[in-house]
């Protein structure tokens, strides 16, 4: 099977020999899949949060919740290695529900820490499997209601490629999410080929510029032009724009110049676990936080 899939991946009418390297890759994939199923039972997954910043005012807008897997023997396994496998096996659906539950609890906690935090937003990624899950919207709405959160503060991100490959199903789901009051974003925008007509008809609130373009802004005039075009298009359609992967002051300066609304990246903060967010991010953007809030964050950090 491995040889067959490899042949298909390289084009039709090809022959691939199943060799020792393929065997090793297949065995590694099988081990990873086995460990992936056990990881939830062993509580090896955790959620990290990356700040989303208003670029013009340097104000904290909210966070994106991201999944991490800390394997007891292999250490931190990159999402690019296990997310596709979770999607393929269907484990991404219960994983997605778990991420959303944990993230809602954390956002509720932050809202309770200080009245000013009650406007903080939370972005969560939706996978293709979740898009085809029959009870998706009802389960999400129930979790949000249980946490006592305003649906408008919850943003759901779906990649542009998923939208292009499954336009009808994605549009249906986005419309249902919008009816519940949630906001939706197209992630990794610019990597696919969404048409202007499609963008005009989609129930979308935000576009997220793929970090590949942002990373090239320092050295490529073409990349800067692409980013500026996306920002202009989004503004014309009434959408906000988030630039991903901001790492340099030069990138930030250019994004501000072209009036990109929001941004995230290591220039502001890497993704952090919840307690670290309170100690390192909330106290940075709200330096006048009451001392009890600071002490509470520090105490949890020490445990």
Short mmCIF file of C-alpha atoms in Angstrom, two decimals:
data_model
loop_
_atom_site.label_atom_id
_atom_site.label_comp_id
_atom_site.label_asym_id
_atom_site.label_seq_id
_atom_site.Cartn_x
_atom_site.Cartn_y
_atom_site.Cartn_z
CA UNK A 1 0.00 0.00 0.00
CA UNK A 2 2.80 2.43 0.87
CA UNK A 3 4.43 1.93 -2.52
CA UNK A 4 1.07 2.32 -4.26
CA UNK A 5 0.30 5.63 -2.51
CA UNK A 6 3.79 6.91 -3.26
CA UNK A 7 3.38 6.05 -6.93
CA UNK A 8 0.04 7.85 -7.06
CA UNK A 9 1.56 10.89 -5.37
CA UNK A 10 4.17 11.15 -8.13
CA UNK A 11 1.74 10.80 -11.03
CA UNK A 12 -0.04 8.14 -13.04
CA UNK A 13 1.55 5.15 -14.78
CA UNK A 14 4.42 4.98 -12.30
CA UNK A 15 5.99 2.04 -10.52
CA UNK A 16 7.42 2.28 -7.01
CA UNK A 17 9.43 -0.47 -5.29
CA UNK A 18 8.63 -1.10 -1.63
CA UNK A 19 12.12 -0.81 -0.09
CA UNK A 20 13.57 -0.66 3.42
CA UNK A 21 13.16 3.11 3.64
CA UNK A 22 9.44 2.79 2.84
CA UNK A 23 9.14 0.02 5.43
CA UNK A 24 10.78 2.22 8.06
CA UNK A 25 8.46 5.12 7.22
CA UNK A 26 5.40 2.85 7.35
CA UNK A 27 6.45 1.43 10.71
CA UNK A 28 7.10 4.90 12.08
CA UNK A 29 3.69 6.05 10.87
CA UNK A 30 2.03 3.06 12.53
CA UNK A 31 3.83 3.73 15.83
CA UNK A 32 2.85 7.38 15.69
CA UNK A 33 -0.78 6.48 15.01
CA UNK A 34 -0.81 4.05 17.97
CA UNK A 35 0.72 6.68 20.25
CA UNK A 36 -1.73 9.28 18.98
CA UNK A 37 -4.71 7.20 20.09
CA UNK A 38 -3.13 6.71 23.53
CA UNK A 39 -2.15 10.36 23.91
CA UNK A 40 -5.63 11.55 24.86
CA UNK A 41 -5.95 8.89 27.56
CA UNK A 42 -2.51 9.79 28.91
CA UNK A 43 -3.28 13.54 28.81
CA UNK A 44 -0.26 14.29 26.64
CA UNK A 45 -2.01 17.05 24.68
CA UNK A 46 -2.15 20.62 25.86
CA UNK A 47 -3.42 23.93 24.51
CA UNK A 48 -1.25 26.98 23.95
CA UNK A 49 -2.40 30.50 23.17
CA UNK A 50 -0.81 33.07 20.86
CA UNK A 51 -1.82 36.73 21.30
CA UNK A 52 -3.55 38.60 18.49
CA UNK A 53 -2.66 42.29 18.54
CA UNK A 54 -4.28 45.41 17.08
CA UNK A 55 -1.34 46.69 15.05
CA UNK A 56 -2.23 50.38 15.02
CA UNK A 57 -2.85 50.72 18.77
CA UNK A 58 -0.73 47.83 20.12
CA UNK A 59 -3.81 46.69 22.02
CA UNK A 60 -4.40 43.04 22.90
CA UNK A 61 -7.43 41.81 20.92
CA UNK A 62 -7.47 38.12 21.86
CA UNK A 63 -5.77 34.76 21.31
CA UNK A 64 -5.57 31.83 18.94
CA UNK A 65 -5.79 28.42 20.63
CA UNK A 66 -3.32 25.87 19.25
CA UNK A 67 -2.80 22.18 19.99
CA UNK A 68 0.52 20.75 21.17
CA UNK A 69 1.54 17.14 21.81
CA UNK A 70 4.24 16.45 24.39
CA UNK A 71 5.22 12.81 23.90
CA UNK A 72 6.78 11.17 27.00
CA UNK A 73 9.70 9.76 24.98
CA UNK A 74 9.93 11.86 21.81
CA UNK A 75 9.31 15.22 23.39
CA UNK A 76 7.31 17.91 21.58
CA UNK A 77 5.97 16.53 18.30
CA UNK A 78 5.35 19.20 15.61
CA UNK A 79 1.69 19.77 14.68
CA UNK A 80 2.64 19.31 11.01
CA UNK A 81 3.53 15.72 11.86
CA UNK A 82 0.49 14.65 13.88
CA UNK A 83 -2.41 16.88 12.77
CA UNK A 84 -2.67 15.30 9.28
CA UNK A 85 -2.60 11.87 10.93
CA UNK A 86 -5.34 12.88 13.37
CA UNK A 87 -7.37 14.14 10.41
CA UNK A 88 -6.81 10.91 8.49
CA UNK A 89 -7.82 8.67 11.41
CA UNK A 90 -10.78 10.79 12.49
CA UNK A 91 -9.26 11.50 15.91
CA UNK A 92 -9.27 15.18 15.00
CA UNK A 93 -13.00 15.38 15.83
CA UNK A 94 -12.76 14.42 19.54
CA UNK A 95 -9.47 16.32 19.71
CA UNK A 96 -11.13 19.41 18.27
CA UNK A 97 -13.94 19.18 20.82
CA UNK A 98 -11.41 18.83 23.63
CA UNK A 99 -9.40 21.85 22.44
CA UNK A 100 -12.52 23.96 22.21
CA UNK A 101 -13.71 22.90 25.68
CA UNK A 102 -10.33 23.69 27.26
CA UNK A 103 -10.04 27.00 25.42
CA UNK A 104 -13.55 28.10 26.44
CA UNK A 105 -12.77 27.35 30.08
CA UNK A 106 -9.58 29.35 29.87
CA UNK A 107 -11.28 32.31 28.18
CA UNK A 108 -14.02 32.26 30.82
CA UNK A 109 -11.33 32.31 33.50
CA UNK A 110 -9.63 35.31 31.89
CA UNK A 111 -12.93 37.14 31.59
CA UNK A 112 -13.46 36.63 35.32
CA UNK A 113 -9.99 37.92 36.27
CA UNK A 114 -10.64 41.53 35.27
CA UNK A 115 -13.60 43.36 33.64
CA UNK A 116 -11.33 44.61 30.84
CA UNK A 117 -10.63 41.03 29.77
CA UNK A 118 -14.27 40.39 28.93
CA UNK A 119 -13.75 41.65 25.38
CA UNK A 120 -10.86 39.25 24.66
CA UNK A 121 -11.57 36.99 21.69
CA UNK A 122 -10.60 33.39 21.06
CA UNK A 123 -9.82 31.83 17.66
CA UNK A 124 -10.00 28.07 17.10
CA UNK A 125 -9.16 26.08 13.96
CA UNK A 126 -11.76 23.87 12.30
CA UNK A 127 -10.63 20.75 10.44
CA UNK A 128 -12.22 19.20 7.37
CA UNK A 129 -13.52 16.28 9.44
CA UNK A 130 -15.20 18.68 11.83
CA UNK A 131 -16.80 20.52 8.93
CA UNK A 132 -18.50 17.25 7.95
CA UNK A 133 -19.52 16.43 11.54
CA UNK A 134 -23.34 16.49 11.74
CA UNK A 135 -23.54 17.90 15.28
CA UNK A 136 -20.74 20.45 15.03
CA UNK A 137 -22.70 23.68 15.51
CA UNK A 138 -24.96 22.30 18.26
CA UNK A 139 -22.01 20.91 20.24
CA UNK A 140 -20.09 24.16 19.93
CA UNK A 141 -23.10 26.27 20.91
CA UNK A 142 -23.72 24.05 23.96
CA UNK A 143 -20.11 24.39 25.13
CA UNK A 144 -20.17 28.16 24.71
CA UNK A 145 -23.46 28.39 26.59
CA UNK A 146 -22.08 26.21 29.39
CA UNK A 147 -19.03 28.46 29.70
CA UNK A 148 -21.23 31.57 29.72
CA UNK A 149 -19.40 33.21 26.82
CA UNK A 150 -20.61 35.65 24.18
CA UNK A 151 -20.59 33.75 20.83
CA UNK A 152 -19.35 36.89 19.05
CA UNK A 153 -16.04 36.54 20.90
CA UNK A 154 -15.44 33.08 19.41
CA UNK A 155 -13.81 32.95 15.96
CA UNK A 156 -13.57 29.80 13.86
CA UNK A 157 -10.80 29.51 11.30
CA UNK A 158 -10.90 27.31 8.22
CA UNK A 159 -8.12 27.13 5.65
CA UNK A 160 -8.54 28.60 2.20
CA UNK A 161 -7.66 25.26 0.60
CA UNK A 162 -10.42 23.48 2.54
CA UNK A 163 -12.84 26.13 1.35
CA UNK A 164 -11.74 25.73 -2.27
CA UNK A 165 -11.92 21.92 -2.22
CA UNK A 166 -15.25 21.68 -0.35
CA UNK A 167 -17.03 24.98 -1.10
CA UNK A 168 -20.64 23.85 -0.65
CA UNK A 169 -20.17 22.06 2.67
CA UNK A 170 -17.92 24.76 4.10
CA UNK A 171 -20.36 27.51 3.13
CA UNK A 172 -23.24 25.65 4.80
CA UNK A 173 -21.27 25.24 8.02
CA UNK A 174 -20.09 28.85 8.05
CA UNK A 175 -23.65 30.07 7.60
CA UNK A 176 -24.85 27.91 10.49
CA UNK A 177 -22.01 29.14 12.71
CA UNK A 178 -22.89 32.73 11.82
CA UNK A 179 -26.52 32.11 12.77
CA UNK A 180 -25.31 31.08 16.23
CA UNK A 181 -23.49 34.42 16.48
CA UNK A 182 -19.93 33.16 15.93
CA UNK A 183 -17.38 34.87 13.69
CA UNK A 184 -15.49 33.05 10.96
CA UNK A 185 -12.10 33.53 9.33
CA UNK A 186 -10.33 32.16 6.27
CA UNK A 187 -6.91 30.93 7.41
CA UNK A 188 -3.72 30.76 5.30
CA UNK A 189 -5.28 33.18 2.83
CA UNK A 190 -3.27 33.71 -0.34
CA UNK A 191 -2.08 30.12 -0.70
CA UNK A 192 -5.16 29.06 -2.67
CA UNK A 193 -7.05 30.66 -5.52
CA UNK A 194 -10.26 32.01 -4.04
CA UNK A 195 -12.14 34.12 -6.53
CA UNK A 196 -13.41 37.60 -5.75
CA UNK A 197 -16.97 36.43 -6.44
CA UNK A 198 -16.60 33.61 -3.91
CA UNK A 199 -15.23 35.96 -1.26
CA UNK A 200 -18.10 38.39 -1.79
CA UNK A 201 -20.69 35.68 -1.18
CA UNK A 202 -19.04 33.96 1.79
CA UNK A 203 -20.17 34.72 5.36
CA UNK A 204 -16.64 35.66 6.45
CA UNK A 205 -15.48 38.24 8.99
CA UNK A 206 -11.71 37.96 8.81
CA UNK A 207 -8.93 36.98 6.41
CA UNK A 208 -5.65 35.63 7.79
CA UNK A 209 -2.65 36.26 5.55
CA UNK A 210 -0.43 33.20 5.35
CA UNK A 211 2.86 33.64 7.19
CA UNK A 212 4.80 32.62 4.07
CA UNK A 213 4.03 36.03 2.54
CA UNK A 214 4.71 37.91 5.79
CA UNK A 215 8.10 36.19 6.19
CA UNK A 216 9.16 37.34 2.70
CA UNK A 217 8.14 40.96 3.17
CA UNK A 218 11.60 42.01 4.39
CA UNK A 219 13.31 40.98 1.15
CA UNK A 220 10.66 40.69 -1.55
CA UNK A 221 8.81 43.57 -3.13
CA UNK A 222 6.45 41.07 -4.73
CA UNK A 223 5.53 39.64 -1.31
CA UNK A 224 4.87 43.15 0.01
CA UNK A 225 2.65 43.81 -2.99
CA UNK A 226 0.70 40.56 -2.45
CA UNK A 227 0.12 41.40 1.22
CA UNK A 228 -0.96 44.95 0.36
CA UNK A 229 -3.37 43.60 -2.27
CA UNK A 230 -4.94 41.16 0.22
CA UNK A 231 -5.31 43.93 2.81
CA UNK A 232 -6.92 46.23 0.23
CA UNK A 233 -9.27 43.48 -0.95
CA UNK A 234 -10.32 42.64 2.59
CA UNK A 235 -11.00 46.28 3.44
CA UNK A 236 -13.08 46.67 0.27
CA UNK A 237 -15.18 43.67 1.36
CA UNK A 238 -15.51 44.93 4.92
CA UNK A 239 -13.31 42.21 6.44
CA UNK A 240 -10.61 42.59 9.05
CA UNK A 241 -7.16 41.19 8.26
CA UNK A 242 -4.78 39.25 10.49
CA UNK A 243 -1.15 38.89 9.44
CA UNK A 244 0.40 35.66 10.73
CA UNK A 245 4.04 35.05 11.62
CA UNK A 246 5.19 38.62 12.29
CA UNK A 247 8.80 38.37 13.46
CA UNK A 248 10.55 41.66 12.66
CA UNK A 249 10.02 45.36 13.29
CA UNK A 250 10.30 45.96 9.55
CA UNK A 251 7.36 43.63 8.87
CA UNK A 252 5.31 45.35 11.57
CA UNK A 253 6.13 48.80 10.16
CA UNK A 254 5.07 47.79 6.64
CA UNK A 255 1.86 46.14 7.87
CA UNK A 256 0.96 49.29 9.77
CA UNK A 257 1.71 51.39 6.70
CA UNK A 258 -0.78 49.44 4.57
CA UNK A 259 -3.35 49.50 7.40
CA UNK A 260 -3.40 45.80 8.24
CA UNK A 261 -5.72 45.57 11.24
CA UNK A 262 -4.40 42.69 13.33
CA UNK A 263 -1.31 40.54 13.70
CA UNK A 264 0.29 37.70 15.59
CA UNK A 265 3.76 36.25 15.70
CA UNK A 266 6.91 35.83 17.75
CA UNK A 267 7.58 39.57 17.63
CA UNK A 268 4.74 39.89 20.13
CA UNK A 269 4.84 36.48 21.79
CA UNK A 270 5.23 32.79 20.96
CA UNK A 271 2.29 30.51 21.78
CA UNK A 272 2.18 30.04 25.57
CA UNK A 273 0.31 27.85 28.00
CA UNK A 274 -2.56 29.51 29.83
CA UNK A 275 -0.78 30.33 33.09
CA UNK A 276 2.20 31.77 31.23
CA UNK A 277 -0.18 33.98 29.23
CA UNK A 278 -1.44 35.52 32.46
CA UNK A 279 2.06 36.15 33.78
CA UNK A 280 3.80 37.25 30.59
CA UNK A 281 1.12 38.64 28.25
CA UNK A 282 -1.81 39.97 30.26
CA UNK A 283 0.48 41.77 32.69
CA UNK A 284 2.42 43.29 29.76
CA UNK A 285 -0.63 44.72 28.02
CA UNK A 286 -2.36 45.62 31.29
CA UNK A 287 0.51 46.84 33.51
CA UNK A 288 -1.93 48.28 36.05
CA UNK A 289 -3.50 44.90 36.83
CA UNK A 290 -4.51 44.56 40.48
CA UNK A 291 -1.93 42.71 42.57
CA UNK A 292 -4.24 39.75 43.38
CA UNK A 293 -4.41 38.90 39.67
CA UNK A 294 -0.62 39.01 39.37
CA UNK A 295 -0.16 36.88 42.47
CA UNK A 296 -2.69 34.32 41.24
CA UNK A 297 -0.91 33.98 37.90
CA UNK A 298 2.47 33.69 39.58
CA UNK A 299 1.25 31.06 42.03
CA UNK A 300 -0.12 28.83 39.26
CA UNK A 301 3.10 29.31 37.29
CA UNK A 302 5.13 28.08 40.29
CA UNK A 303 3.13 24.84 40.64
#
